[in-house]
Amino acid sequence: MRPIELTIRAFGPYAESETIDFRELGDAKMFVISGKTGSGKTSIFDALSFALFGKANTEDRDSLSLRSHYASEDITTEVGLTFTIKGKTYIVIRQPQQEIPKKNGEGMRIVGATASLHAYDNNQDELLASNVRDVDQKMSEILQLTVDQFRQILMIPQGAFRELLIAPSKDKQVILQKLANTVVYSKMEELLKEEQKEQELGMKLLSGEVEQSLNTTFLPEEIEGKNALEVHSLFEGRITDAKIALKSAYEFSSIIKIKVENATKDVALSESRAIDWDKLDNLGKEIQALAGQEPEIEVKKQTILRAKRAENLRTQEILCGDAQARKQEVEANIIEIQKRIRSLREELEDVTQNRNRFAENIPMQEKREQEIFKLSELEVKIERLARNEKDLIAYENEMKLIMSALDILRNNVKEIEARKTNFSDEEKKLQTTKIRQKELENIVLQLENEYVTNQNMLENQELKEKNTALLLIMREKLKEVSTNYDTALATLKRIEHQIKNEQAASLATGLEDGVPCPVCGAHHHPRLAIQLGEGVDNLLQQAKADLENKKNLKQEEELAVEKVLWILEQAPNTPLVNVAQLSGRLQKIQADIQTYKAELVMATKMITKEDGLSKNIAWINKEIFELNIKIQEEDSKLQAIKAPAQQVLALVEMLKKEIPTEFTNSAVYYRKLRAKQAEAAVFEKDYQALEGNYFDKRENVANAETEFNSMQVSLQKVREQLEHNLNVFDKMLLQFEFDSHDAYKNAARSASEIEILEQACQEFQQQKFYCIQTEQELQRKLAGLDKPDVGTLKIKLAALQNEQFENEKAVFTITENQGRIESNFAQYLKLFAKIKDAEKLYADLGELAQSANGKNERNVGFERYVLAAFLDSILERANTRLAQMTEGRFYLERKQEKAKHNAQSGLDLSIYDEYTGRMRDVTTLSGGESFKTSLALALALAEVVQEMSGGISLETMFIDEGFGTLDSESLESAVECLLQTQQGGRLVGVISHVPELKERIGAHLEVMATNRGSKTVFKC
């Protein structure tokens, strides 16, 4: 990044717009910014940093404090920077959060920060971003630097130049973290620590599973105190015992199985023989029972013979029965016909009398038919009248519908016009709401800015009070440390004096009177020094070490006190405030913000209805126009219907004059006509029905008399047939040896009854034969054999089967127990293997995690190791420049020894002094030495950061103060070093009051302070 033009307005001490054009430097690559104290030199750096990052170069300045106190109220604070990077030109313009006068009324209001970023390429202006957030994001992409990196390596403010050099290891780590972005390594340390914890938890879970597996196999006292090898042997012993027991059970199973099979065969054989003995006894009894049934069987045989003879007469008997039934049927029919003839003759007499009476009403029917004829002649006119009246009603209804539609349309127009009026009122209210919205936005913004201001005041007050209290404590501690240092110094001097006395005493032991002293040359020695004791040299070393330690502690405390004092000095010089009152004020402001924001939300919601309201008004105007067109159309329809309706009305009035008044209503007419026609039809129907009934009755009487005569003839024939059949039946009774008809009836059986009797006789003979044959066979089979005792054999079999069952249960139990033990053993081996792997992984992971987190022989964590490497690369380049500026006297090194109290180390610096040949702490450097060393570090840091991020362009460096501590020779070497830096094209700006530096560097940017604000001018 190389600045081209910086424009400052109402910023810091610059009251009006001030433009610093770096192109005026020409070919000069290094310039000095000079001016009186407070003139605004550092403000130039603040403006550059604010333009690039939205933050001042010093951390203690907020946005509101950037505004110039010299500027008039109508001028807004603004910073614009034109710069180039990688061949592209950009313009960034920023306005910080600031107070401006209210537009209406007195007082000030706070407006928010704004920003914009433009790119220029081939004279084309392109807007890249137009708000603070987007500008910050784009600038980060373009610069590829954070504000912390920028402050450390490109624009080093006052007080921060020596920070990297003298900061303790812990503070240096924070600085390097920001520069090298090593958060990933810090996360790696945490990740390894978490992995170690998870692995430890996993091992505990595995141990619990192993214990659970062992408890399912052994009792606690069996495995107590046993190691893995002994547990392994216990498992194998249990499995071996189970296999032996299972083998024994299987052998017993084979023996018992043979015994059960033999006993089963014995029981089956004895049961078979017992069945034969029982069957033989039962057959004897059954043969005796069959002998007692033989008389009954003989009777059944005789019954069968008589029934078969009676079968020969059954057909004739049926013929006699049929003739008798036919005779009875004919006789009953004759009686029924006689009754029917009498009834029909009575009905015929009644019908004849009704026919004679009905004939008297025929003249009335003829008159009724004449009236119907006359009414029919009027039907055409009445129908025409009805049609025209219907048409007239249709016209009238249509006109009513049209007029009703017109009324509805006119009412709709009135309603819509009323709605239009309401919408117009809402539109006026909406305009008022929009004005109120703007007012609310300004009020909320002003309150938020006021809240930020008060919050910053409260934080500054609390920080100041905290640092003041801390300063008191630290001064007390410094006093204590200083006392300890003075005590250690006095002790050292006392021991050194004692050593001198010891040396003199040692020399005195060799002196003799008359012999000259090797120190003073005297020949007489009246007062010889006396040697006091031994071990003084050891006390001297301890005293020096103790003094060095006390000195380091004192320097650390002095540095800490100076740092707190510097923070208090750099703090904004704000008046003391009442914290409680300010907190109450903040709460009230916050409550007011919430209230106004709620009102703003309601106003915004109302304004969102604006588009809908405009659309509604446009839609209403369109609807009113369309309704007026419809009203015109309906009115035209009404006029078109009136003419034909009047013609139909005249025709209706004419027809009503031609038709009797009573029949002008077609319904009355048709009712009268239908009534007459119905009366005539009823008379005609009744007359035809009566005539038909009369002739039907005559015909029925004649048919009944004919049927009666035919029945008399049939009865005579049936009687003759019955007599013939009876004579034939009597002859057959004698033929088949039946004494009477009753004897025949007793002997007669149905075919099914005969079949049952025959089957019973046959089954008796078969059963008798079977029993005799089977009895003879069983007698031969059981000859010489006793009846067996089946119960005793079954008891023996049951005992054997129970013994077999118990053995099978034992086999199952042993098998299941063996499988369980083998399964638990396999699980144990698997878990044991997992534990071994887990222990190894835990050991490796634990060692790695502890080492990564600094628990190693050097107390250096993973991130700090990376930072140490980063610092080594910086030191390598810094030492080249430091050697040039100090003529090879100083050489920076990173301390390798462990820190005390297990604190992490590895980033502390020490410096080798060629004059003394010893290493010493960097805090012992003088002001000038410290500046040269810090400058070398800053230049080296810029190189390393640029190498680490290939896309970063570091073409500029600004340094605020520090050269005043150098002597002329050191100043010359520092300038030479800076000049070598800018030979690669880098622009270097230095704030300094040193006259020699201004003389050495030709280009100057003079900052002149006036009572109306500061001004700048380049002098090259």
Short mmCIF file of C-alpha atoms in Angstrom, two decimals, residues 499-895:
data_model
loop_
_atom_site.label_atom_id
_atom_site.label_comp_id
_atom_site.label_asym_id
_atom_site.label_seq_id
_atom_site.Cartn_x
_atom_site.Cartn_y
_atom_site.Cartn_z
CA ILE A 499 36.53 -10.86 50.83
CA LYS A 500 39.06 -8.01 50.68
CA ASN A 501 39.84 -8.56 54.37
CA GLU A 502 40.22 -12.30 53.73
CA GLN A 503 42.61 -11.58 50.87
CA ALA A 504 44.64 -9.25 53.10
CA ALA A 505 44.71 -11.89 55.86
CA SER A 506 45.84 -14.48 53.35
CA LEU A 507 48.64 -12.11 52.22
CA ALA A 508 49.58 -11.34 55.85
CA THR A 509 50.37 -14.97 56.54
CA GLY A 510 53.43 -14.67 54.27
CA LEU A 511 54.76 -11.34 55.60
CA GLU A 512 57.93 -11.10 57.71
CA ASP A 513 59.46 -8.11 59.43
CA GLY A 514 62.20 -6.60 57.31
CA VAL A 515 60.79 -8.18 54.12
CA PRO A 516 58.95 -5.62 51.89
CA CYS A 517 55.18 -6.05 51.41
CA PRO A 518 54.35 -7.02 47.78
CA VAL A 519 51.43 -4.58 47.86
CA CYS A 520 52.73 -1.43 49.61
CA GLY A 521 56.49 -2.15 49.94
CA ALA A 522 56.59 -1.51 53.70
CA HIS A 523 59.23 -3.41 55.73
CA HIS A 524 57.38 -3.29 59.02
CA HIS A 525 53.95 -4.87 59.58
CA PRO A 526 52.66 -3.77 62.97
CA ARG A 527 48.91 -4.64 62.35
CA LEU A 528 48.46 -7.85 60.40
CA ALA A 529 45.02 -8.73 59.02
CA ILE A 530 43.36 -11.68 60.72
CA GLN A 531 41.67 -14.43 58.65
CA LEU A 532 38.06 -14.86 59.87
CA GLY A 533 36.85 -18.04 58.16
CA GLU A 534 36.32 -20.07 54.97
CA GLY A 535 33.53 -20.27 52.36
CA VAL A 536 33.36 -16.52 51.68
CA ASP A 537 33.61 -17.08 47.91
CA ASN A 538 30.40 -19.16 47.96
CA LEU A 539 28.62 -16.41 49.88
CA LEU A 540 29.73 -13.92 47.22
CA GLN A 541 28.25 -15.99 44.38
CA GLN A 542 24.98 -16.43 46.29
CA ALA A 543 24.80 -12.71 47.05
CA LYS A 544 25.40 -11.79 43.40
CA ALA A 545 22.73 -14.22 42.24
CA ASP A 546 20.32 -12.90 44.86
CA LEU A 547 21.07 -9.30 43.86
CA GLU A 548 20.56 -10.13 40.15
CA ASN A 549 17.23 -11.75 41.00
CA LYS A 550 16.15 -8.76 43.13
CA LYS A 551 17.26 -6.43 40.39
CA ASN A 552 15.18 -8.26 37.76
CA LEU A 553 12.15 -8.19 40.07
CA LYS A 554 12.65 -4.49 40.67
CA GLN A 555 12.93 -3.79 36.91
CA GLU A 556 9.80 -5.82 36.21
CA GLU A 557 7.84 -3.91 38.85
CA GLU A 558 9.20 -0.55 37.60
CA LEU A 559 8.20 -1.51 34.05
CA ALA A 560 4.74 -2.53 35.22
CA VAL A 561 4.30 0.76 37.14
CA GLU A 562 5.48 2.73 34.10
CA LYS A 563 3.02 0.84 31.90
CA VAL A 564 0.07 1.63 34.21
CA LEU A 565 1.22 5.28 34.47
CA TRP A 566 1.46 5.45 30.68
CA ILE A 567 -2.07 4.03 30.37
CA LEU A 568 -3.36 6.61 32.86
CA GLU A 569 -1.53 9.43 31.03
CA GLN A 570 -2.85 8.30 27.66
CA ALA A 571 -6.42 7.97 28.95
CA PRO A 572 -8.82 10.71 27.73
CA ASN A 573 -8.79 13.71 30.06
CA THR A 574 -12.49 13.52 30.88
CA PRO A 575 -14.04 15.09 34.00
CA LEU A 576 -14.91 12.83 36.90
CA VAL A 577 -18.46 11.55 36.77
CA ASN A 578 -20.84 10.03 39.29
CA VAL A 579 -21.01 6.36 38.29
CA ALA A 580 -24.42 5.80 39.90
CA GLN A 581 -25.92 8.89 38.21
CA LEU A 582 -24.36 7.93 34.88
CA SER A 583 -25.71 4.37 35.17
CA GLY A 584 -29.17 5.77 35.88
CA ARG A 585 -28.83 8.08 32.90
CA LEU A 586 -27.84 5.11 30.69
CA GLN A 587 -30.89 3.15 31.86
CA LYS A 588 -33.18 6.10 31.09
CA ILE A 589 -31.62 6.57 27.64
CA GLN A 590 -32.04 2.86 26.94
CA ALA A 591 -35.70 2.98 28.03
CA ASP A 592 -36.28 6.06 25.81
CA ILE A 593 -34.62 4.23 22.88
CA GLN A 594 -36.95 1.26 23.34
CA THR A 595 -40.00 3.57 23.52
CA TYR A 596 -39.06 5.54 20.40
CA LYS A 597 -38.09 2.34 18.55
CA ALA A 598 -41.50 0.84 19.32
CA GLU A 599 -43.17 3.98 17.95
CA LEU A 600 -40.81 3.83 14.94
CA VAL A 601 -41.79 0.21 14.26
CA MET A 602 -45.49 1.18 14.30
CA ALA A 603 -44.81 4.11 11.96
CA THR A 604 -42.77 1.89 9.61
CA LYS A 605 -45.59 -0.68 9.52
CA MET A 606 -48.05 2.10 8.57
CA ILE A 607 -45.73 3.39 5.84
CA THR A 608 -45.44 -0.09 4.33
CA LYS A 609 -49.15 0.28 3.51
CA GLU A 610 -48.40 3.22 1.18
CA ASP A 611 -48.16 1.14 -2.02
CA GLY A 612 -51.36 -0.71 -1.13
CA LEU A 613 -53.15 2.60 -0.44
CA SER A 614 -52.13 4.05 -3.81
CA LYS A 615 -53.23 0.87 -5.54
CA ASN A 616 -56.58 1.01 -3.69
CA ILE A 617 -57.25 4.61 -4.78
CA ALA A 618 -56.41 3.76 -8.40
CA TRP A 619 -58.60 0.68 -8.23
CA ILE A 620 -61.53 2.74 -6.77
CA ASN A 621 -61.33 5.31 -9.60
CA LYS A 622 -61.34 2.50 -12.13
CA GLU A 623 -64.29 0.81 -10.42
CA ILE A 624 -66.34 4.07 -10.34
CA PHE A 625 -65.72 4.53 -14.07
CA GLU A 626 -66.77 0.95 -14.86
CA LEU A 627 -69.92 1.27 -12.69
CA ASN A 628 -71.03 4.45 -14.54
CA ILE A 629 -70.66 2.58 -17.86
CA LYS A 630 -72.84 -0.25 -16.50
CA ILE A 631 -75.50 2.27 -15.33
CA GLN A 632 -75.71 3.69 -18.89
CA GLU A 633 -76.01 0.17 -20.35
CA GLU A 634 -78.82 -0.83 -17.95
CA ASP A 635 -80.73 2.43 -18.65
CA SER A 636 -80.57 1.70 -22.41
CA LYS A 637 -82.00 -1.78 -21.82
CA LEU A 638 -84.92 -0.28 -19.82
CA GLN A 639 -85.89 2.10 -22.63
CA ALA A 640 -85.73 -0.73 -25.19
CA ILE A 641 -88.24 -2.87 -23.22
CA LYS A 642 -90.92 -0.21 -22.54
CA ALA A 643 -92.37 -0.04 -26.17
CA PRO A 644 -93.19 -3.80 -26.68
CA ALA A 645 -94.55 -3.91 -23.14
CA GLN A 646 -97.14 -1.23 -23.93
CA GLN A 647 -98.29 -3.13 -27.09
CA VAL A 648 -98.81 -6.33 -25.11
CA LEU A 649 -100.80 -4.39 -22.47
CA ALA A 650 -103.28 -3.09 -25.14
CA LEU A 651 -103.85 -6.61 -26.56
CA VAL A 652 -104.54 -7.99 -23.08
CA GLU A 653 -107.21 -5.33 -22.39
CA MET A 654 -108.96 -6.16 -25.74
CA LEU A 655 -109.10 -9.92 -25.02
CA LYS A 656 -110.50 -9.33 -21.54
CA LYS A 657 -113.49 -7.52 -23.14
CA GLU A 658 -114.27 -10.53 -25.44
CA ILE A 659 -114.05 -13.17 -22.67
CA PRO A 660 -116.68 -13.43 -19.86
CA THR A 661 -115.45 -11.74 -16.75
CA GLU A 662 -115.45 -14.95 -14.76
CA PHE A 663 -113.11 -16.57 -17.33
CA THR A 664 -110.63 -13.73 -17.78
CA ASN A 665 -108.57 -15.70 -15.32
CA SER A 666 -107.46 -18.76 -17.30
CA ALA A 667 -107.11 -20.75 -14.12
CA VAL A 668 -110.81 -20.26 -13.31
CA TYR A 669 -111.72 -21.17 -16.88
CA TYR A 670 -109.69 -24.35 -16.95
CA ARG A 671 -110.89 -25.29 -13.49
CA LYS A 672 -114.55 -25.00 -14.68
CA LEU A 673 -113.81 -26.88 -17.94
CA ARG A 674 -111.88 -29.65 -16.22
CA ALA A 675 -114.65 -30.05 -13.62
CA LYS A 676 -117.34 -30.51 -16.32
CA GLN A 677 -115.11 -32.88 -18.30
CA ALA A 678 -114.37 -34.84 -15.15
CA GLU A 679 -118.08 -35.18 -14.29
CA ALA A 680 -118.88 -36.42 -17.81
CA ALA A 681 -115.95 -38.83 -17.76
CA VAL A 682 -116.98 -40.22 -14.35
CA PHE A 683 -120.57 -40.77 -15.59
CA GLU A 684 -119.33 -42.49 -18.75
CA LYS A 685 -116.91 -44.62 -16.84
CA ASP A 686 -119.53 -45.70 -14.29
CA TYR A 687 -122.03 -46.50 -17.10
CA GLN A 688 -119.52 -48.64 -19.03
CA ALA A 689 -118.44 -50.41 -15.84
CA LEU A 690 -122.08 -51.20 -14.93
CA GLU A 691 -122.85 -52.58 -18.40
CA GLY A 692 -119.73 -54.73 -18.38
CA ASN A 693 -120.52 -56.05 -14.91
CA TYR A 694 -124.08 -56.94 -16.00
CA PHE A 695 -122.99 -59.03 -19.01
CA ASP A 696 -120.16 -60.62 -16.94
CA LYS A 697 -122.64 -61.78 -14.28
CA ARG A 698 -124.95 -63.34 -16.91
CA GLU A 699 -122.04 -65.21 -18.46
CA ASN A 700 -120.80 -66.46 -15.04
CA VAL A 701 -124.21 -67.96 -14.17
CA ALA A 702 -124.37 -69.82 -17.50
CA ASN A 703 -120.83 -71.21 -17.11
CA ALA A 704 -121.52 -72.44 -13.56
CA GLU A 705 -124.69 -74.35 -14.65
CA THR A 706 -122.72 -76.04 -17.49
CA GLU A 707 -119.95 -77.05 -15.06
CA PHE A 708 -122.53 -78.54 -12.62
CA ASN A 709 -123.98 -80.83 -15.32
CA SER A 710 -120.48 -82.04 -16.26
CA MET A 711 -119.66 -82.87 -12.61
CA GLN A 712 -122.81 -85.11 -12.33
CA VAL A 713 -121.52 -87.25 -15.21
CA SER A 714 -117.99 -87.52 -13.75
CA LEU A 715 -119.34 -88.63 -10.32
CA GLN A 716 -121.18 -91.62 -11.88
CA LYS A 717 -117.97 -92.78 -13.63
CA VAL A 718 -115.84 -92.55 -10.45
CA ARG A 719 -118.33 -94.64 -8.43
CA GLU A 720 -118.22 -97.45 -11.01
CA GLN A 721 -114.37 -97.50 -11.02
CA LEU A 722 -114.19 -97.68 -7.20
CA GLU A 723 -116.50 -100.67 -7.04
CA HIS A 724 -114.37 -102.55 -9.62
CA ASN A 725 -111.08 -101.94 -7.75
CA LEU A 726 -112.50 -103.17 -4.42
CA ASN A 727 -113.63 -106.46 -5.95
CA VAL A 728 -110.12 -107.11 -7.37
CA PHE A 729 -108.47 -106.34 -3.93
CA ASP A 730 -110.71 -108.86 -2.10
CA LYS A 731 -109.73 -111.63 -4.54
CA MET A 732 -105.97 -110.88 -4.00
CA LEU A 733 -106.28 -111.12 -0.16
CA LEU A 734 -107.44 -114.73 -0.53
CA GLN A 735 -104.72 -115.43 -3.09
CA PHE A 736 -101.84 -114.37 -0.73
CA GLU A 737 -103.19 -116.09 2.35
CA PHE A 738 -104.49 -113.07 4.33
CA ASP A 739 -107.59 -113.75 6.38
CA SER A 740 -108.73 -110.16 6.43
CA HIS A 741 -107.80 -106.64 5.48
CA ASP A 742 -106.47 -106.04 9.07
CA ALA A 743 -104.15 -109.05 8.77
CA TYR A 744 -102.77 -107.51 5.56
CA LYS A 745 -102.27 -104.13 7.27
CA ASN A 746 -100.38 -105.74 10.21
CA ALA A 747 -98.03 -107.59 7.88
CA ALA A 748 -97.31 -104.65 5.56
CA ARG A 749 -93.93 -102.90 5.97
CA SER A 750 -92.21 -100.21 4.06
CA ALA A 751 -89.16 -101.01 1.94
CA SER A 752 -86.83 -99.23 4.41
CA GLU A 753 -88.29 -101.16 7.36
CA ILE A 754 -87.74 -104.45 5.54
CA GLU A 755 -84.16 -103.44 4.70
CA ILE A 756 -83.45 -102.61 8.39
CA LEU A 757 -84.80 -106.01 9.52
CA GLU A 758 -82.73 -107.87 6.95
CA GLN A 759 -79.57 -105.92 7.85
CA ALA A 760 -80.06 -106.69 11.58
CA CYS A 761 -80.30 -110.44 10.86
CA GLN A 762 -77.22 -110.33 8.65
CA GLU A 763 -75.12 -108.38 11.19
CA PHE A 764 -76.10 -110.89 13.91
CA GLN A 765 -74.82 -113.81 11.86
CA GLN A 766 -71.57 -111.99 10.99
CA GLN A 767 -70.88 -110.96 14.58
CA LYS A 768 -71.52 -114.48 15.84
CA PHE A 769 -69.11 -115.95 13.27
CA TYR A 770 -66.39 -113.30 14.06
CA CYS A 771 -66.56 -113.89 17.79
CA ILE A 772 -66.24 -117.66 17.51
CA GLN A 773 -63.33 -117.44 15.04
CA THR A 774 -61.42 -114.77 17.07
CA GLU A 775 -61.91 -116.70 20.33
CA GLN A 776 -60.37 -119.79 18.79
CA GLU A 777 -57.34 -117.80 17.45
CA LEU A 778 -56.64 -116.06 20.81
CA GLN A 779 -56.89 -119.40 22.68
CA ARG A 780 -54.22 -120.84 20.41
CA LYS A 781 -52.03 -117.61 20.73
CA LEU A 782 -52.16 -117.42 24.55
CA ALA A 783 -51.84 -121.11 25.22
CA GLY A 784 -49.20 -121.58 28.01
CA LEU A 785 -48.81 -117.81 28.76
CA ASP A 786 -49.64 -115.93 32.00
CA LYS A 787 -51.36 -112.53 32.12
CA PRO A 788 -48.56 -109.82 32.46
CA ASP A 789 -48.19 -107.04 35.21
CA VAL A 790 -48.18 -103.92 33.00
CA GLY A 791 -48.28 -101.38 35.91
CA THR A 792 -44.99 -102.53 37.41
CA LEU A 793 -43.26 -102.31 34.03
CA LYS A 794 -44.59 -98.76 33.44
CA ILE A 795 -43.33 -97.61 36.86
CA LYS A 796 -39.88 -98.91 35.99
CA LEU A 797 -40.00 -97.15 32.58
CA ALA A 798 -41.10 -93.85 34.15
CA ALA A 799 -38.19 -93.98 36.60
CA LEU A 800 -35.73 -94.51 33.73
CA GLN A 801 -37.30 -91.72 31.66
CA ASN A 802 -37.10 -89.31 34.61
CA GLU A 803 -33.45 -90.19 35.07
CA GLN A 804 -32.88 -89.57 31.35
CA PHE A 805 -34.65 -86.18 31.53
CA GLU A 806 -32.56 -85.05 34.51
CA ASN A 807 -29.39 -86.03 32.64
CA GLU A 808 -30.52 -84.03 29.57
CA LYS A 809 -31.14 -81.00 31.81
CA ALA A 810 -27.65 -81.39 33.22
CA VAL A 811 -26.20 -81.58 29.66
CA PHE A 812 -28.08 -78.41 28.69
CA THR A 813 -26.96 -76.56 31.84
CA ILE A 814 -23.33 -77.61 31.37
CA THR A 815 -23.40 -76.70 27.66
CA GLU A 816 -25.00 -73.30 28.36
CA ASN A 817 -22.51 -72.60 31.18
CA GLN A 818 -19.59 -73.57 28.93
CA GLY A 819 -20.87 -71.35 26.13
CA ARG A 820 -21.35 -68.45 28.54
CA ILE A 821 -17.86 -68.86 29.99
CA GLU A 822 -16.30 -69.11 26.48
CA SER A 823 -18.31 -66.05 25.34
CA ASN A 824 -17.22 -64.07 28.41
CA PHE A 825 -13.64 -65.23 27.85
CA ALA A 826 -13.73 -64.12 24.22
CA GLN A 827 -15.25 -60.78 25.26
CA TYR A 828 -12.63 -60.45 27.99
CA LEU A 829 -9.80 -61.08 25.51
CA LYS A 830 -11.31 -58.58 23.07
CA LEU A 831 -11.77 -55.93 25.76
CA PHE A 832 -8.28 -56.65 27.15
CA ALA A 833 -6.83 -56.12 23.66
CA LYS A 834 -8.82 -52.88 23.33
CA ILE A 835 -7.54 -51.69 26.72
CA LYS A 836 -3.95 -52.44 25.65
CA ASP A 837 -4.47 -50.44 22.44
CA ALA A 838 -6.27 -47.69 24.35
CA GLU A 839 -3.50 -47.51 26.96
CA LYS A 840 -0.89 -47.18 24.23
CA LEU A 841 -2.96 -44.54 22.43
CA TYR A 842 -3.63 -42.75 25.74
CA ALA A 843 0.06 -42.77 26.58
CA ASP A 844 1.00 -41.42 23.13
CA LEU A 845 -1.87 -38.93 23.07
CA GLY A 846 -1.22 -37.85 26.67
CA GLU A 847 2.45 -37.26 25.95
CA LEU A 848 1.55 -35.36 22.78
CA ALA A 849 -1.17 -33.30 24.53
CA GLN A 850 1.07 -32.45 27.47
CA SER A 851 3.94 -31.56 25.19
CA ALA A 852 1.63 -29.46 22.97
CA ASN A 853 0.32 -27.64 26.04
CA GLY A 854 3.78 -26.79 27.34
CA LYS A 855 4.34 -29.56 29.87
CA ASN A 856 7.72 -30.54 28.49
CA GLU A 857 11.33 -30.03 29.45
CA ARG A 858 11.35 -26.54 27.95
CA ASN A 859 7.83 -25.46 29.04
CA VAL A 860 6.98 -24.57 25.41
CA GLY A 861 3.53 -25.28 23.95
CA PHE A 862 2.72 -26.10 20.32
CA GLU A 863 1.49 -22.63 19.48
CA ARG A 864 4.37 -21.02 21.33
CA TYR A 865 6.80 -23.32 19.46
CA VAL A 866 5.36 -22.07 16.14
CA LEU A 867 5.56 -18.51 17.43
CA ALA A 868 9.15 -19.15 18.50
CA ALA A 869 9.99 -20.28 14.96
CA PHE A 870 8.21 -17.18 13.66
CA LEU A 871 10.23 -15.05 16.08
CA ASP A 872 13.49 -16.82 15.09
CA SER A 873 12.91 -15.90 11.44
CA ILE A 874 12.32 -12.29 12.54
CA LEU A 875 15.47 -12.30 14.69
CA GLU A 876 17.58 -13.70 11.85
CA ARG A 877 16.76 -10.69 9.65
CA ALA A 878 16.76 -8.22 12.56
CA ASN A 879 20.32 -9.18 13.58
CA THR A 880 21.62 -8.26 10.11
CA ARG A 881 20.29 -4.70 10.47
CA LEU A 882 21.18 -4.50 14.18
CA ALA A 883 24.78 -5.45 13.41
CA GLN A 884 24.91 -2.67 10.82
CA MET A 885 23.43 -0.06 13.20
CA THR A 886 25.66 -1.11 16.18
CA GLU A 887 28.81 -2.00 14.23
CA GLY A 888 28.41 -5.65 15.18
CA ARG A 889 28.19 -5.04 18.93
CA PHE A 890 24.72 -6.48 19.62
CA TYR A 891 23.13 -9.76 18.60
CA LEU A 892 19.55 -10.77 19.55
CA GLU A 893 18.79 -14.28 20.75
CA ARG A 894 15.70 -16.04 22.04
CA LYS A 895 16.08 -17.35 25.61
#
